[in-house]
mmCIF file of C-alpha atoms and ligand atoms in Angstrom:
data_model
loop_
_atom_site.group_PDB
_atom_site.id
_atom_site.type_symbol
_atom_site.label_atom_id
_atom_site.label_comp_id
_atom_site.label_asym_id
_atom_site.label_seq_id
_atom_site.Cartn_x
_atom_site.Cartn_y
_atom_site.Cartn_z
ATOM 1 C CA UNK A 27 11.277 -19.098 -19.224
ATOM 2 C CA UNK A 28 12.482 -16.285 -21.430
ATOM 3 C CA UNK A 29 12.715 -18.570 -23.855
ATOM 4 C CA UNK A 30 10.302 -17.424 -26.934
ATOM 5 C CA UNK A 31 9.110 -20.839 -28.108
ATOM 6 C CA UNK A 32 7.896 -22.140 -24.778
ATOM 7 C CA UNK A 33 4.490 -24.093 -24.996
ATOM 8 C CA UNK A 34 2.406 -23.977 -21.782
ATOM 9 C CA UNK A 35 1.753 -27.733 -20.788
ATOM 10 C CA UNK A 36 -1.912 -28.854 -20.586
ATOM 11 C CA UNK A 37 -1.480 -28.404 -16.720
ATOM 12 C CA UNK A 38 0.636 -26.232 -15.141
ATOM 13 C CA UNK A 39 2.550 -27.327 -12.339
ATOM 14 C CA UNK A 40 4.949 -25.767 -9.749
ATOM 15 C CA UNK A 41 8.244 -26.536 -10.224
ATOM 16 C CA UNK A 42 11.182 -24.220 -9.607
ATOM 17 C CA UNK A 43 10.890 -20.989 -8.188
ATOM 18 C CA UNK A 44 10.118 -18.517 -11.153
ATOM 19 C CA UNK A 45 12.908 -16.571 -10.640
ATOM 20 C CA UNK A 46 13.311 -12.584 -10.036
ATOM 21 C CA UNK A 47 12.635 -11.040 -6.439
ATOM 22 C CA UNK A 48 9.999 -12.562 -4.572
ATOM 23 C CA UNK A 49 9.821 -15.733 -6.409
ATOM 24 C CA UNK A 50 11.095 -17.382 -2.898
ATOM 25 C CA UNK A 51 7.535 -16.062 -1.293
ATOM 26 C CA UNK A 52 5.452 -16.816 -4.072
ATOM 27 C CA UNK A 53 3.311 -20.281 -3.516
ATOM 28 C CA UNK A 54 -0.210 -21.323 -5.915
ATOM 29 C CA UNK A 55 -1.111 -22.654 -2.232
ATOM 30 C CA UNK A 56 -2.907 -20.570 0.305
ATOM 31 C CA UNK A 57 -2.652 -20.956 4.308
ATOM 32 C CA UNK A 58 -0.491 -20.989 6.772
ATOM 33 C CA UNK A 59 3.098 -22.272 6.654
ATOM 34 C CA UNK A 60 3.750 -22.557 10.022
ATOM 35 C CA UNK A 61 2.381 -21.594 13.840
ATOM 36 C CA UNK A 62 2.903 -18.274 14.978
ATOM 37 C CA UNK A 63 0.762 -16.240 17.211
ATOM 38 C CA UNK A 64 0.316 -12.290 16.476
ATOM 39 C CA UNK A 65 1.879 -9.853 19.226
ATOM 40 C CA UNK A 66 -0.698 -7.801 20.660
ATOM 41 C CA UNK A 67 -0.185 -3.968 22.652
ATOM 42 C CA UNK A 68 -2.058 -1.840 24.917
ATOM 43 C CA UNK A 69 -4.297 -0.111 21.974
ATOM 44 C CA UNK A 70 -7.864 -0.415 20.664
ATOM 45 C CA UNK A 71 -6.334 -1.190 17.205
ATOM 46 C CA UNK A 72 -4.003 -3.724 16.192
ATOM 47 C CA UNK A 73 -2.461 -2.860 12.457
ATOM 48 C CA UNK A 74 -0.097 -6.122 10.958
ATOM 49 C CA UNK A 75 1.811 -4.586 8.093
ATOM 50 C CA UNK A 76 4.633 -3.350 6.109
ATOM 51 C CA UNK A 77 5.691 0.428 4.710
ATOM 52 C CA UNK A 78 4.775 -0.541 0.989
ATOM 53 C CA UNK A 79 2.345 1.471 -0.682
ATOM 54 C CA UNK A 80 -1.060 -0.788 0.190
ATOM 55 C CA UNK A 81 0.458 -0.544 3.869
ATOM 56 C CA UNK A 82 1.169 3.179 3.912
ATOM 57 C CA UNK A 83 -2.637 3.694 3.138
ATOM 58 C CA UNK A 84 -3.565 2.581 6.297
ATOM 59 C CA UNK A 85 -0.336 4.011 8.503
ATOM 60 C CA UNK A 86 -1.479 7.588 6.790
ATOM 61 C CA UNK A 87 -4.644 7.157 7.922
ATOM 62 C CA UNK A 88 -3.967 6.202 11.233
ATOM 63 C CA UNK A 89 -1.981 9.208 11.614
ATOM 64 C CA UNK A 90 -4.143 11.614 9.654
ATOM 65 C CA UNK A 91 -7.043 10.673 12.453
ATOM 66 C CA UNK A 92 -4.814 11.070 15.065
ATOM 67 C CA UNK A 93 -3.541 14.485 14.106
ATOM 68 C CA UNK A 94 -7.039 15.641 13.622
ATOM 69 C CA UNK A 95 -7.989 14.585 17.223
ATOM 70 C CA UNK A 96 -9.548 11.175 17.436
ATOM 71 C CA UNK A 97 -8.639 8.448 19.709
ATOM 72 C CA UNK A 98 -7.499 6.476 16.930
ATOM 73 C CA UNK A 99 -4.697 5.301 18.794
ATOM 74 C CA UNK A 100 -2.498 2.058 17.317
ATOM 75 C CA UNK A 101 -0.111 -0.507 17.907
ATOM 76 C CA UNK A 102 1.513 -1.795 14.563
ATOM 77 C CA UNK A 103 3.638 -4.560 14.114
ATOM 78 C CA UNK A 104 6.090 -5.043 11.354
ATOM 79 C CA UNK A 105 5.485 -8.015 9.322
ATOM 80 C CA UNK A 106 8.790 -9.440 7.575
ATOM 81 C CA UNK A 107 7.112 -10.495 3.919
ATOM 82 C CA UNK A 108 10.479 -11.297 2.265
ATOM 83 C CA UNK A 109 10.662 -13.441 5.653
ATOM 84 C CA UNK A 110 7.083 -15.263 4.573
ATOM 85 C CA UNK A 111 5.667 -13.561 8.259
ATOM 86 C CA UNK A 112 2.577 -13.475 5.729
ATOM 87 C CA UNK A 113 2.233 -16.984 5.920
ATOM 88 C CA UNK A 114 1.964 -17.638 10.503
ATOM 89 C CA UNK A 115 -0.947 -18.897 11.781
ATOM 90 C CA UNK A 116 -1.961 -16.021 13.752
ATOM 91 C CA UNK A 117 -1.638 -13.637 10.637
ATOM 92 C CA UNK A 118 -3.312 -15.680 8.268
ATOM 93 C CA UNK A 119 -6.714 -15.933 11.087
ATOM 94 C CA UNK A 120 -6.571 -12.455 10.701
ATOM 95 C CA UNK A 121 -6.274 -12.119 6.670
ATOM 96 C CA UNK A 122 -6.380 -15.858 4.798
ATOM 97 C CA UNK A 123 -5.282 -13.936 1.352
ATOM 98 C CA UNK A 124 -1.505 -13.551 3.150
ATOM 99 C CA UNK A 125 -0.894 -9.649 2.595
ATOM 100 C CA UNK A 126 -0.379 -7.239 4.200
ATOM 101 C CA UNK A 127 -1.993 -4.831 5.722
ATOM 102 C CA UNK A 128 -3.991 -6.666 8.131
ATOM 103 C CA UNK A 129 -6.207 -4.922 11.191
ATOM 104 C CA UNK A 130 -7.854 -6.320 14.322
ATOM 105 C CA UNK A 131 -10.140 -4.145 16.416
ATOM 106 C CA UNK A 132 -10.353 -4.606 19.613
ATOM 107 C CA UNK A 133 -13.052 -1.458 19.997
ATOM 108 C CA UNK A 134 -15.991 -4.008 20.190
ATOM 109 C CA UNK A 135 -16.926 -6.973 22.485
ATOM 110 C CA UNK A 136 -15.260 -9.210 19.959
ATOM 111 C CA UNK A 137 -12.017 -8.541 17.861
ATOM 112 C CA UNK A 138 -13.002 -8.097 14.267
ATOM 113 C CA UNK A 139 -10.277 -8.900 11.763
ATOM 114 C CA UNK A 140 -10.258 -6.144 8.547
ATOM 115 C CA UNK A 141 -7.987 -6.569 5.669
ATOM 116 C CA UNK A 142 -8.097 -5.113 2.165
ATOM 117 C CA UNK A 143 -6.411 -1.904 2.378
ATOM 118 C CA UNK A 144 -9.569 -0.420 0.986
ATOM 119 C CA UNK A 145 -11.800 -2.378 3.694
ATOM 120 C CA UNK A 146 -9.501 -1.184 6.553
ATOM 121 C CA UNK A 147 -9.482 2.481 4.975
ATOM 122 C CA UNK A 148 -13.699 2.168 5.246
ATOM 123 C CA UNK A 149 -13.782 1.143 8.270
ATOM 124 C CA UNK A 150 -11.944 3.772 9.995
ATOM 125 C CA UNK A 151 -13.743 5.788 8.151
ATOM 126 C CA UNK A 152 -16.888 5.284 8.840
ATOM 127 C CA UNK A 153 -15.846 4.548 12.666
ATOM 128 C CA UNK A 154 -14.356 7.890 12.920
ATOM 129 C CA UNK A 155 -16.722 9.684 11.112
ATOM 130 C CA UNK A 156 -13.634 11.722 9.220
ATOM 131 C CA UNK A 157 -12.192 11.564 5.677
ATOM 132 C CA UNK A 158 -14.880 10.196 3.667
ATOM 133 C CA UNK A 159 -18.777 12.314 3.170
ATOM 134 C CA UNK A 160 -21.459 10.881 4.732
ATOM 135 C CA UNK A 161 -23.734 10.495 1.809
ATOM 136 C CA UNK A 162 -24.293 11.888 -1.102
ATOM 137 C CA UNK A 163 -22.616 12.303 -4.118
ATOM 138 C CA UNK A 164 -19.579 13.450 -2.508
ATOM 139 C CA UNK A 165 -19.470 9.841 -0.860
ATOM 140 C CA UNK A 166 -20.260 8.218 -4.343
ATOM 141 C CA UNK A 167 -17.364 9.308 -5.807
ATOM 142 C CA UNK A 168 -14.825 9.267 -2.765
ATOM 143 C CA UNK A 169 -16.006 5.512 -3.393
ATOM 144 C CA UNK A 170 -15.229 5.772 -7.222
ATOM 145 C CA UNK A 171 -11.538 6.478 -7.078
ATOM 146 C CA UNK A 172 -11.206 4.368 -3.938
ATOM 147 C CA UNK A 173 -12.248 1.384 -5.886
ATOM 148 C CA UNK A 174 -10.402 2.730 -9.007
ATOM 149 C CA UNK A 175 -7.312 2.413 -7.116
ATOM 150 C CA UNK A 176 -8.138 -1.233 -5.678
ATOM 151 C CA UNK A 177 -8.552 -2.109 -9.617
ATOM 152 C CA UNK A 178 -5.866 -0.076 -10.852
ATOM 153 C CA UNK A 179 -3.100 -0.471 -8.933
ATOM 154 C CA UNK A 180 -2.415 -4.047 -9.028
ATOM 155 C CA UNK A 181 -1.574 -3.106 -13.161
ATOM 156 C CA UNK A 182 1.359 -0.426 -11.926
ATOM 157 C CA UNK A 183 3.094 -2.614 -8.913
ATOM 158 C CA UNK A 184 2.033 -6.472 -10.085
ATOM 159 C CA UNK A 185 2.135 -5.689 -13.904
ATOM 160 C CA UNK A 186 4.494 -2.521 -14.726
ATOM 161 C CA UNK A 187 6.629 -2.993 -11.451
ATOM 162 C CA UNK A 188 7.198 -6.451 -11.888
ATOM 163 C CA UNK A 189 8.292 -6.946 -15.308
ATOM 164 C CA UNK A 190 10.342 -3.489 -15.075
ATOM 165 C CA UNK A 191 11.919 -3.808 -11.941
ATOM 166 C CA UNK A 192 11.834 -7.084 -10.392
ATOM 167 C CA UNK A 193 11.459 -9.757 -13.079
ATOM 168 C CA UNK A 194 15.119 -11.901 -13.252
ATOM 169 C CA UNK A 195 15.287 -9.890 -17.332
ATOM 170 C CA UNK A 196 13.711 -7.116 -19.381
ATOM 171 C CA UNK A 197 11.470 -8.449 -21.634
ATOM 172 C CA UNK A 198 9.604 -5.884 -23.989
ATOM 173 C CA UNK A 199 6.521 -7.548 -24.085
ATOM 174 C CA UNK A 200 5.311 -6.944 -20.604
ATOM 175 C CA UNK A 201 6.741 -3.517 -19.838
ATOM 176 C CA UNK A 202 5.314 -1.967 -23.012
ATOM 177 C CA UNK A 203 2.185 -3.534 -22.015
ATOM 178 C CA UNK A 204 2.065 -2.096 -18.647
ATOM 179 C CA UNK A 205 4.200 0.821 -18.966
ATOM 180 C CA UNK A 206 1.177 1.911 -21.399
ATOM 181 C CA UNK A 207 -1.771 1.449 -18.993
ATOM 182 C CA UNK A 208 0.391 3.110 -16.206
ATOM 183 C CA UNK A 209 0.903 6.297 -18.433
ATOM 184 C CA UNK A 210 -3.272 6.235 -18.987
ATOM 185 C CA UNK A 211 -3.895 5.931 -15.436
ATOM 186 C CA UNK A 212 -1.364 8.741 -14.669
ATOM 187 C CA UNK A 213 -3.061 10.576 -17.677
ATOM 188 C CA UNK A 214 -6.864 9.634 -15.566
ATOM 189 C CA UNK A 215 -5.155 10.964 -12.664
ATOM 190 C CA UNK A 216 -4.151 13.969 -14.466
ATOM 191 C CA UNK A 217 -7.274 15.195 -16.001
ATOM 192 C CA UNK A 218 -9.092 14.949 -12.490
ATOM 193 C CA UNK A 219 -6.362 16.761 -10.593
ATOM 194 C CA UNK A 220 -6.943 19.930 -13.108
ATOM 195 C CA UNK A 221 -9.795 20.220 -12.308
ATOM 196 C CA UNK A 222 -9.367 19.745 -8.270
ATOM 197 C CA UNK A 223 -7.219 20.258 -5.578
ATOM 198 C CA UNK A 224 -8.050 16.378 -4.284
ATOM 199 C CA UNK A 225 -9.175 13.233 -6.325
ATOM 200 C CA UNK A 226 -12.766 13.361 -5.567
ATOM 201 C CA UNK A 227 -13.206 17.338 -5.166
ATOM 202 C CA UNK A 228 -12.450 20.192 -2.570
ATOM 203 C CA UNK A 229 -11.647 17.258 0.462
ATOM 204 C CA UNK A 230 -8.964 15.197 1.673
ATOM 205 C CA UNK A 231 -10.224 11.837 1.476
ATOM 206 C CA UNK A 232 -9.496 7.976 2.093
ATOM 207 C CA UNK A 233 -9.383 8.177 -2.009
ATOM 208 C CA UNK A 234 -5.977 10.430 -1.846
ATOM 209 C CA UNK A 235 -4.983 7.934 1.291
ATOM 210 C CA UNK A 236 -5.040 5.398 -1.250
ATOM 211 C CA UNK A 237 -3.733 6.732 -4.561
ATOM 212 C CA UNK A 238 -0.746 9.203 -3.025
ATOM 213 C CA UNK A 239 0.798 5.505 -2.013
ATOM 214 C CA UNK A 240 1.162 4.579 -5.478
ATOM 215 C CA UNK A 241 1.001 6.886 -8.016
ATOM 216 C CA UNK A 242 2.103 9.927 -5.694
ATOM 217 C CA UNK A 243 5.339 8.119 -4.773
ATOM 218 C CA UNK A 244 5.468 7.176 -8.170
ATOM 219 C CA UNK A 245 5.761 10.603 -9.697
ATOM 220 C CA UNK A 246 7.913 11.717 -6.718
ATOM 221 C CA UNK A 247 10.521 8.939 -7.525
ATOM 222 C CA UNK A 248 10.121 6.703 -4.946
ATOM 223 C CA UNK A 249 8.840 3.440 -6.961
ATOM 224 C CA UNK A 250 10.691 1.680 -9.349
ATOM 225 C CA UNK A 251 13.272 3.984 -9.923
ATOM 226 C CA UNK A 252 10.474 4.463 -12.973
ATOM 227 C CA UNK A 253 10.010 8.183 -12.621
ATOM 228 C CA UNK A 254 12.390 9.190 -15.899
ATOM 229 C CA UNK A 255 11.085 6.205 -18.220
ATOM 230 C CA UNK A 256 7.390 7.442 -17.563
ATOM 231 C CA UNK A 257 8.136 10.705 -17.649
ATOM 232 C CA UNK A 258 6.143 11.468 -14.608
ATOM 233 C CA UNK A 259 6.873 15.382 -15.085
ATOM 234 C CA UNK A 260 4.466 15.344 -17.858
ATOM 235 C CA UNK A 261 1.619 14.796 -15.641
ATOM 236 C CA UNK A 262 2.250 18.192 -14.111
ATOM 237 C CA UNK A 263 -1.528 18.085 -11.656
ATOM 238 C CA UNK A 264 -0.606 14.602 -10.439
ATOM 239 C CA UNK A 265 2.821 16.416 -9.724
ATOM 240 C CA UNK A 266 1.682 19.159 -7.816
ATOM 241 C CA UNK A 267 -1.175 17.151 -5.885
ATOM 242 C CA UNK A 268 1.952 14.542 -4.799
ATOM 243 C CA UNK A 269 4.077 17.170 -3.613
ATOM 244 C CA UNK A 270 0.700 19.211 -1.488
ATOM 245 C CA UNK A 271 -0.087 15.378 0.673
ATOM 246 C CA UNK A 272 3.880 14.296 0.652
ATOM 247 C CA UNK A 273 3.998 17.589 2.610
ATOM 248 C CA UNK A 274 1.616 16.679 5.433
ATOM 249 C CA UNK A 275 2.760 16.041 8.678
ATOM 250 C CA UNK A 276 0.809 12.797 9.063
ATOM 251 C CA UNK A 277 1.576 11.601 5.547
ATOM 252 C CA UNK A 278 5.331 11.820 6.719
ATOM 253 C CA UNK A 279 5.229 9.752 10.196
ATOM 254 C CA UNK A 280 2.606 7.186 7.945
ATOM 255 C CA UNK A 281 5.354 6.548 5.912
ATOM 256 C CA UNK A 282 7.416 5.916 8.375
ATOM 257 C CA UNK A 283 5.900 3.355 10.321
ATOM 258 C CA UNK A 284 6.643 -0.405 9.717
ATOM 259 C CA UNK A 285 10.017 1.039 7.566
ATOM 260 C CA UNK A 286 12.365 -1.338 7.505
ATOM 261 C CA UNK A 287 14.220 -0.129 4.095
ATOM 262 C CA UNK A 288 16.041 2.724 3.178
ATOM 263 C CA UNK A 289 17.324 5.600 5.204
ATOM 264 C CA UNK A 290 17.592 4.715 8.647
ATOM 265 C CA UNK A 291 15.814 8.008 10.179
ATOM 266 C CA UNK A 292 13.151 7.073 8.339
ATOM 267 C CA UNK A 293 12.421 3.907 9.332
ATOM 268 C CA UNK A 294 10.203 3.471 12.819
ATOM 269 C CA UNK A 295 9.853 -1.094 12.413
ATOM 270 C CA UNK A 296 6.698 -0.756 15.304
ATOM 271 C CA UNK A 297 4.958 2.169 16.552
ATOM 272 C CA UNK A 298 3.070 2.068 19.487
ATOM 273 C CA UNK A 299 3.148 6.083 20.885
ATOM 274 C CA UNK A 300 3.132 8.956 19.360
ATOM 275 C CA UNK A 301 6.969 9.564 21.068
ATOM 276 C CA UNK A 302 8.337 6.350 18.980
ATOM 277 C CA UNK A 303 8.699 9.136 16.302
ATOM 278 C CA UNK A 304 11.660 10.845 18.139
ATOM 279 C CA UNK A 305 12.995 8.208 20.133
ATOM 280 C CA UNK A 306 12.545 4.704 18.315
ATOM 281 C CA UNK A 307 13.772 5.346 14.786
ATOM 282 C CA UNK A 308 16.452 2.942 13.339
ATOM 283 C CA UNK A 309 18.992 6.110 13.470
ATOM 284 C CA UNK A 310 18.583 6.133 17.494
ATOM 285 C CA UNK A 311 17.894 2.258 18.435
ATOM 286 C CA UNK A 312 20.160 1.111 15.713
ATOM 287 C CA UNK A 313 20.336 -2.566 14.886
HETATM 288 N N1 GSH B 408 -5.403 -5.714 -2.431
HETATM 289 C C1 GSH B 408 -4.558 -5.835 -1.278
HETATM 290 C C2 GSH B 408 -3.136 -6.005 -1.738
HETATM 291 C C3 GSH B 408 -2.192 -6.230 -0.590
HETATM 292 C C4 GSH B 408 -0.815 -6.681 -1.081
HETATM 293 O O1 GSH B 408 -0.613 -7.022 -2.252
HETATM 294 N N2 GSH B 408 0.150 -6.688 -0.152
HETATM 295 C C5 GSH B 408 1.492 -7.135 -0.487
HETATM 296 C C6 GSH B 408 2.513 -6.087 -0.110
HETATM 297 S S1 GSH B 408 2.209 -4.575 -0.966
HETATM 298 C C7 GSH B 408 1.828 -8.396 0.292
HETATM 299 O O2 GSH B 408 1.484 -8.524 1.439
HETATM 300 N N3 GSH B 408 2.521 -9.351 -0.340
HETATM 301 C C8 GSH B 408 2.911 -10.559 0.312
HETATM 302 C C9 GSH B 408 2.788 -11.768 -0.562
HETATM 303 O O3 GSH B 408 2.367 -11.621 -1.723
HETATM 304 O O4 GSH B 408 3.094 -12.872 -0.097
HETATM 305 C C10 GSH B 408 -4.722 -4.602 -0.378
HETATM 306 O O5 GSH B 408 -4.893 -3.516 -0.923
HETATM 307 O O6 GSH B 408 -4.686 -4.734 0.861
#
C-alpha cells in the first residue's frame, strides 16, 4: 500500500480493509447492513447525528433558532459511526448516502427526510425565516460560501485530515497536496473576513453555521491537532471571526450535543430539552 511501485490492477477490487482509522466503516457498497428502526421523541424535528463538524452545523443551528425565539424545538439522537449506526435500516430510509447528519420533520402531514448538512441548514432556514436574506444579493452570496464550503471542505477533513492524521503512515505526497489547498482556502477565508465581520457581509448566516465547523475549529485547534503545521495564526481575520462565533452561547451548547468524545462536561450524547444542558451531561449521568 505504501509501497511506491504498486500498479493499480485493471479492476479494483475490495480486499482487506485499507488500513488507518475508519477503514473498518469504509464499504464501495451502499445500503443498509442490518435492521434497525430510528428512535423517535416528543418534537416536531427529529436530528440523527454526531458532534463532527458537518453535524455541528446543524446542532448550531438548532440552537441559534432556538435562542432567537422560534419553536425550533429538537430531539437528536446520537448515531455511533465508528459503530456503523450509519448503516440501520431506519437511518439509511432517512439518508441512503450513510452520513450523518440526517433530519426528519415531522412539521407537515408527512415526515420529510433532509440530509446534506447544507440541505438541512436551507431548510430551517427558509422554514424559520432567520439566518439566511430573503432575496437579493445578500441571499446570492449567503448561497456562495454555503456551497463553497459543501465543495471545499471535503479537501480539509477527506483529503488534508486523512492523510495527516488518520492514514495508518505519513506519506508526503498527499499531505503536501492537501496541506496546500487547505492553506488557500484559509487564505480565501482570510481575504473575505478583512473585509467583514461575517462570511457573506454584516449578518450571521447559515454560511458561518457551516464554515466555523471546519475551518473555525480548525484555527482554534480543535481538528487535527493541525493548527501549528498550518500555521493557522497567520490567517489573523479567520482568527478573530473563530474566536467572535466560538463565543456564542448557542455555538457552545451546538457543540455539545451528540458529544460523545473528549471532555466529559462537554459531551450531552441526546438532547431533547433545553434542561439536558445542566442536568444530562456525561460529567453528571456518567457512564
Ligand atoms: N456532505 C455531507 C457529508 C457528511 C459526512 O461526511 N458525514 C460523516 C461524518 S462527518 C459520516 O457520517 N461518515 C460516516 C461514514 O462515512 O460511514 C454533509 O455535509 O452532510
Amino acid at each position: 500500500m505504501s509501497d511506491s511501485t504498486y500498479t493499480p490492477p485493471d479492476v479494483w477490487t475490495w480486499e482487506a480493509p485499507s488500513g488507518g482509522q475508519f477503514a473498518a466503516i469504509n464499504r464501495p457498497i451502499s445500503g443498509a447492513t442490518h435492521d434497525k428502526d430510528l428512535p423517535r421523541g416528543q418534537h416536531p424535528f427529529q436530528l440523527y447525528s454526531l458532534a463532527t463538524p458537518n453535524g455541528v452545523k446543524v446542532t448550531v443551528m438548532f440552537e441559534e433558532l432556538l435562542a432567537a425565539g422560534h419553536a425550533a424545538e429538537y430531539d437528536a439522537w446520537l448515531i455511533n459511526i465508528s459503530e456503523g449506526d450509519q448503516f440501520g435500516s431506519g437511518f439509511v430510509a432517512v439518508n441512503p448516502n450513510s452520513k450523518i447528519p440526517a433530519l426528519l420533520d415531522h412539521t407537515g402531514d408527512t415526515p420529510l427526510r433532509v440530509f446534506e448538512s447544507a440541505s438541512i441548514l436551507m431548510h430551517l432556514a427558509e422554514k424559520f425565516g432567520a439566518f439566511l436574506p430573503k432575496s437579493g444579493p445578500a441571499r446570492t452570496e449567503t448561497l456562495n460560501w454555503l456551497f463553497w464550503q459543501m465543495g471545499s471542505a471535503p479537501y480539509l477533513g477527506g483529503g488534508f485530515g486523512h492523510f495527516y492524521a488518520y492514514a495508518p503512515e505519513k506519506w508526503q505526497y498527499p499531505i503536501d497536496r492537501f496541506a496546500m489547498e487547505a492553506k488557500r482556502q484559509l487564505d480565501v477565508l482570510d481575504r473575505q473576513l478583512a473585509e467583514r465581520p461575517y462570511i457573506a457581509g454584516d449578518e450571521y448566516t447559515i454560511a458561518d453555521m457551516a464554515i466555523w465547523p471546519w475551518y473555525g475549529q480548525l484555527c482554534l485547534g480543535r481538528l487535527y491537532n493541525a493548527a501549528t503545521f498550518l500555521d493557522v495564526a497567520s490567517y489573523k481575520h479567520v482568527m478573530a471571526w473563530a474566536e467572535k462565533i466560538d463565543a456564542r452561547p448557542a455555538v457552545k451548547r451546538g457543540r455539545m450535543v451528540n458529544r460523545s468524545f473528549g471532555e466529559p462536561e462537554m459531551q450531552l450524547h441526546e438532547r431533547h430539552s433545553a434542561s439536558d444542558f445542566e442536568t444530562r451531561t456525561q460529567d453528571k449521568i456518567g457512564g
